[in-house]
Amino acid sequence: MRGKFITFEGIDGSGKSTQLRLIAGDLRVRGFDVLTTLQPGGTPLGRRLREAFLETEENVHPMAELLLFAADRAQHVNFLIKPALAAGRIVISDRYSDATAAYQGAGRGFDEKIIDQVIELATDGLKPDLTVFFDIPIEKAILRTNSRTDDETIKNRMDRETTEFYDRVRKAYLKIAEKEPPRFRVIDANGSIEEVHAKVSEIVNNFLEKD
Ligand code: ADP
């Protein structure tokens, strides 16, 4: 049986990766075979790409950025996500193609048609079965990322954008939520880690119980 593909989306500091670790831990305890991953950087090539175009001071052209995210995604989909789904695993990815629609579409201003085509090419049409968007006021997300103590967290170019940029990105995510209600779920990520975890658990458990 094909596995399930779940993605977590949100602006940096919304708590996605914290919640991803928690829910994956719960599901593993319950016996589910879970693969957790991220974009960009879910494969060795993806990690090198991430370093090259995100963790750099170099000025990266928006088109180069769009195509490099797509390259990361093609590698990730074909060598990691699809084989894991074929093996019946639950794949949970910290960001996927909705991030391109939000960041490169609304954030950078690429035309929706171009964005859709690039996503289609990179993913070969693979869509998540469930997406959870962690909605949080921009100012709060920025405070959280600034107070990160995690040594592994390297500031990347996307972390240095303006409040207006993140506002456009957030609104783009909310627009997707309006267009795709069964797949795309919005949760208020403003509460404590435990409060948000309870909301994530409810959504994910309901989704998994459906089949
Ligand atoms: P993201 O993956 O969306 O960038 P993280 O999960 O890395 O966000 O969280 C960003 C920072 O905020 C981390 O230092 C994390 O420990 C902290 N954090 C996450 N969720 C909460 C929360 N609900 N309340 C307070 N701090 C949080």
Tab-separated table of C-alpha atoms and ligand atoms in Angstrom:
chain	number	residue	atom	x	y	z
A	1	MET	CA	0.000	0.000	0.000
A	2	ARG	CA	1.219	3.480	-0.814
A	3	GLY	CA	2.314	5.442	2.248
A	4	LYS	CA	1.178	8.906	3.267
A	5	PHE	CA	2.824	12.189	2.373
A	6	ILE	CA	2.478	14.954	4.955
A	7	THR	CA	4.109	18.365	4.697
A	8	PHE	CA	4.552	21.128	7.264
A	9	GLU	CA	4.664	24.709	6.019
A	10	GLY	CA	5.130	28.099	7.601
A	11	ILE	CA	7.489	30.998	7.846
A	12	ASP	CA	10.774	30.482	9.620
A	13	GLY	CA	10.305	30.384	13.380
A	14	SER	CA	6.683	29.227	13.181
A	15	GLY	CA	7.642	26.034	15.014
A	16	LYS	CA	7.377	23.553	12.118
A	17	SER	CA	10.516	21.557	12.798
A	18	THR	CA	9.828	21.374	16.556
A	19	GLN	CA	6.337	20.017	15.853
A	20	LEU	CA	7.605	17.686	13.160
A	21	ARG	CA	10.008	16.031	15.613
A	22	LEU	CA	7.247	15.667	18.225
A	23	ILE	CA	4.599	14.140	15.982
A	24	ALA	CA	7.104	11.844	14.268
A	25	GLY	CA	8.187	10.607	17.720
A	26	ASP	CA	4.566	9.896	18.714
A	27	LEU	CA	3.828	8.051	15.496
A	28	ARG	CA	6.974	5.913	15.804
A	29	VAL	CA	5.998	4.932	19.342
A	30	ARG	CA	2.664	3.802	17.911
A	31	GLY	CA	4.495	1.589	15.417
A	32	PHE	CA	4.284	3.696	12.260
A	33	ASP	CA	7.270	3.691	9.919
A	34	VAL	CA	8.017	7.410	9.575
A	35	LEU	CA	10.557	9.206	7.415
A	36	THR	CA	11.206	12.810	8.403
A	37	THR	CA	12.899	15.067	5.908
A	38	LEU	CA	13.182	18.678	4.764
A	39	GLN	CA	13.381	20.984	1.773
A	40	PRO	CA	15.779	22.169	0.750
A	41	GLY	CA	18.375	19.670	1.948
A	42	GLY	CA	16.674	16.269	2.174
A	43	THR	CA	19.340	14.538	0.075
A	44	PRO	CA	23.161	14.825	-0.066
A	45	LEU	CA	22.887	16.861	-3.276
A	46	GLY	CA	20.118	18.931	-1.682
A	47	ARG	CA	22.351	19.694	1.293
A	48	ARG	CA	25.101	20.891	-1.020
A	49	LEU	CA	22.625	22.993	-2.969
A	50	ARG	CA	21.256	24.447	0.269
A	51	GLU	CA	24.725	25.482	1.348
A	52	ALA	CA	25.498	26.912	-2.073
A	53	PHE	CA	22.443	29.092	-2.547
A	54	LEU	CA	20.928	29.685	0.896
A	55	GLU	CA	23.830	29.794	3.308
A	56	THR	CA	25.730	32.357	1.328
A	57	GLU	CA	26.325	36.088	1.257
A	58	GLU	CA	26.355	36.003	-2.543
A	59	ASN	CA	23.617	37.796	-4.408
A	60	VAL	CA	21.472	34.990	-5.887
A	61	HIS	CA	19.211	35.888	-8.792
A	62	PRO	CA	15.516	35.067	-8.120
A	63	MET	CA	15.395	32.823	-11.223
A	64	ALA	CA	18.488	30.930	-10.057
A	65	GLU	CA	16.858	30.594	-6.639
A	66	LEU	CA	13.605	29.266	-8.148
A	67	LEU	CA	15.436	26.683	-10.251
A	68	LEU	CA	17.774	25.593	-7.469
A	69	PHE	CA	14.820	24.961	-5.148
A	70	ALA	CA	13.305	22.966	-8.021
A	71	ALA	CA	16.520	20.970	-8.498
A	72	ASP	CA	16.592	20.147	-4.790
A	73	ARG	CA	12.958	19.053	-4.999
A	74	ALA	CA	13.408	16.827	-8.069
A	75	GLN	CA	16.248	15.004	-6.327
A	76	HIS	CA	14.253	14.724	-3.105
A	77	VAL	CA	11.043	13.484	-4.754
A	78	ASN	CA	12.696	10.881	-6.954
A	79	PHE	CA	15.345	9.462	-4.649
A	80	LEU	CA	13.752	9.817	-1.220
A	81	ILE	CA	10.031	10.613	-1.106
A	82	LYS	CA	8.669	8.377	-3.878
A	83	PRO	CA	10.621	5.267	-2.810
A	84	ALA	CA	9.524	5.807	0.820
A	85	LEU	CA	5.868	6.168	-0.215
A	86	ALA	CA	6.139	3.083	-2.428
A	87	ALA	CA	7.426	1.196	0.632
A	88	GLY	CA	4.304	2.264	2.546
A	89	ARG	CA	6.060	4.715	4.875
A	90	ILE	CA	4.695	7.958	6.289
A	91	VAL	CA	6.823	10.799	4.943
A	92	ILE	CA	6.754	14.103	6.813
A	93	SER	CA	8.632	16.922	5.115
A	94	ASP	CA	9.526	20.270	6.629
A	95	ARG	CA	8.421	22.337	3.629
A	96	TYR	CA	7.581	21.252	0.078
A	97	SER	CA	6.114	22.823	-3.056
A	98	ASP	CA	3.667	25.203	-1.310
A	99	ALA	CA	6.776	26.992	-0.053
A	100	THR	CA	7.731	27.744	-3.661
A	101	ALA	CA	4.275	29.139	-4.372
A	102	ALA	CA	4.514	31.315	-1.242
A	103	TYR	CA	8.181	32.378	-1.232
A	104	GLN	CA	9.065	32.537	-4.923
A	105	GLY	CA	5.517	33.316	-6.094
A	106	ALA	CA	4.214	35.881	-3.626
A	107	GLY	CA	7.557	36.693	-1.979
A	108	ARG	CA	9.713	37.181	-5.089
A	109	GLY	CA	6.832	38.001	-7.420
A	110	PHE	CA	7.041	35.213	-10.018
A	111	ASP	CA	3.973	34.674	-12.150
A	112	GLU	CA	1.644	31.946	-10.869
A	113	LYS	CA	1.791	30.062	-14.186
A	114	ILE	CA	5.595	29.865	-14.104
A	115	ILE	CA	5.498	28.722	-10.488
A	116	ASP	CA	2.930	26.022	-11.270
A	117	GLN	CA	4.976	24.756	-14.229
A	118	VAL	CA	8.218	24.640	-12.262
A	119	ILE	CA	6.493	22.811	-9.384
A	120	GLU	CA	4.919	20.320	-11.785
A	121	LEU	CA	8.282	19.651	-13.463
A	122	ALA	CA	10.175	19.233	-10.210
A	123	THR	CA	7.612	17.060	-8.431
A	124	ASP	CA	6.320	15.100	-11.426
A	125	GLY	CA	2.886	15.967	-10.054
A	126	LEU	CA	3.438	14.488	-6.576
A	127	LYS	CA	1.228	16.382	-4.142
A	128	PRO	CA	1.092	16.021	-0.375
A	129	ASP	CA	-1.890	14.122	1.052
A	130	LEU	CA	-1.981	16.512	4.003
A	131	THR	CA	-0.331	19.877	4.603
A	132	VAL	CA	-0.294	21.657	7.942
A	133	PHE	CA	0.407	25.381	7.849
A	134	PHE	CA	1.699	26.890	11.099
A	135	ASP	CA	0.256	30.382	11.219
A	136	ILE	CA	1.952	32.896	13.473
A	137	PRO	CA	2.368	36.697	13.552
A	138	ILE	CA	5.542	37.630	11.653
A	139	GLU	CA	6.978	39.580	14.598
A	140	LYS	CA	6.659	36.571	16.876
A	141	ALA	CA	8.341	34.250	14.375
A	142	ILE	CA	11.227	36.700	14.026
A	143	LEU	CA	11.613	36.859	17.823
A	144	ARG	CA	11.728	33.064	17.976
A	145	THR	CA	14.378	32.728	15.253
A	146	ASN	CA	16.476	35.453	16.855
A	147	SER	CA	16.475	33.664	20.197
A	148	ARG	CA	17.429	30.278	18.739
A	149	THR	CA	20.242	28.626	20.637
A	150	ASP	CA	20.617	25.710	18.250
A	151	ASP	CA	24.250	25.617	17.052
A	152	GLU	CA	23.223	23.913	13.855
A	153	THR	CA	20.994	26.780	12.847
A	154	ILE	CA	22.867	28.809	10.318
A	155	LYS	CA	21.190	32.027	9.297
A	156	ASN	CA	20.285	31.803	5.648
A	157	ARG	CA	19.327	34.443	3.106
A	158	MET	CA	15.621	33.714	3.575
A	159	ASP	CA	15.934	34.563	7.280
A	160	ARG	CA	17.068	38.064	6.405
A	161	GLU	CA	14.056	39.262	4.438
A	162	THR	CA	11.819	42.188	5.397
A	163	THR	CA	8.569	41.997	7.371
A	164	GLU	CA	6.692	42.955	4.163
A	165	PHE	CA	8.209	39.957	2.387
A	166	TYR	CA	7.074	37.551	5.134
A	167	ASP	CA	3.664	39.179	5.162
A	168	ARG	CA	3.242	38.431	1.439
A	169	VAL	CA	4.437	34.873	2.043
A	170	ARG	CA	1.985	34.351	4.906
A	171	LYS	CA	-0.928	35.714	2.866
A	172	ALA	CA	-0.003	33.414	-0.018
A	173	TYR	CA	-0.149	30.398	2.290
A	174	LEU	CA	-3.564	31.496	3.554
A	175	LYS	CA	-4.754	31.812	-0.056
A	176	ILE	CA	-3.726	28.213	-0.735
A	177	ALA	CA	-5.720	27.225	2.361
A	178	GLU	CA	-8.828	28.813	0.810
A	179	LYS	CA	-8.278	27.014	-2.491
A	180	GLU	CA	-7.470	23.538	-1.138
A	181	PRO	CA	-9.373	23.022	2.125
A	182	PRO	CA	-9.244	19.235	2.488
A	183	ARG	CA	-5.506	18.964	1.979
A	184	PHE	CA	-4.268	22.250	3.397
A	185	ARG	CA	-4.986	22.819	7.098
A	186	VAL	CA	-4.138	25.991	9.008
A	187	ILE	CA	-3.333	25.923	12.695
A	188	ASP	CA	-2.730	28.780	15.074
A	189	ALA	CA	0.930	28.289	16.021
A	190	ASN	CA	0.861	31.065	18.582
A	191	GLY	CA	0.529	28.921	21.716
A	192	SER	CA	3.016	26.899	23.731
A	193	ILE	CA	4.815	23.938	22.167
A	194	GLU	CA	2.415	21.586	23.992
A	195	GLU	CA	-0.697	23.483	22.855
A	196	VAL	CA	0.417	23.467	19.234
A	197	HIS	CA	1.395	19.812	19.499
A	198	ALA	CA	-2.139	18.936	20.643
A	199	LYS	CA	-3.562	20.632	17.530
A	200	VAL	CA	-1.091	18.912	15.214
A	201	SER	CA	-1.867	15.527	16.799
A	202	GLU	CA	-5.587	15.989	16.295
A	203	ILE	CA	-5.204	16.850	12.610
A	204	VAL	CA	-2.653	14.120	11.849
A	205	ASN	CA	-4.480	11.433	13.824
A	206	ASN	CA	-7.821	12.238	12.161
A	207	PHE	CA	-6.127	12.111	8.792
A	208	LEU	CA	-4.482	8.744	9.455
A	209	GLU	CA	-7.684	7.262	10.853
A	210	LYS	CA	-9.601	8.141	7.685
A	211	ASP	CA	-8.249	5.113	5.761
B	1	ADP	P1	10.729	26.519	12.165
B	1	ADP	O1	11.113	25.086	11.891
B	1	ADP	O2	9.327	26.815	11.731
B	1	ADP	O3	11.701	27.513	11.658
B	1	ADP	P2	11.406	25.910	14.904
B	1	ADP	O4	10.626	24.687	15.243
B	1	ADP	O5	12.852	25.729	14.565
B	1	ADP	O6	10.658	26.712	13.736
B	1	ADP	O7	11.236	26.941	16.082
B	1	ADP	C1	11.960	28.169	16.115
B	1	ADP	C2	12.423	28.463	17.548
B	1	ADP	O8	11.268	28.706	18.345
B	1	ADP	C3	13.160	27.302	18.207
B	1	ADP	O9	14.173	27.844	19.045
B	1	ADP	C4	12.087	26.595	19.002
B	1	ADP	O10	12.608	25.941	20.133
B	1	ADP	C5	11.172	27.743	19.403
B	1	ADP	N1	9.754	27.352	19.433
B	1	ADP	C6	9.108	26.472	18.638
B	1	ADP	N2	7.805	26.377	18.955
B	1	ADP	C7	7.605	27.246	19.983
B	1	ADP	C8	6.450	27.629	20.756
B	1	ADP	N3	5.242	27.101	20.531
B	1	ADP	N4	6.637	28.565	21.708
B	1	ADP	C9	7.844	29.106	21.938
B	1	ADP	N5	8.966	28.800	21.257
B	1	ADP	C10	8.865	27.875	20.291
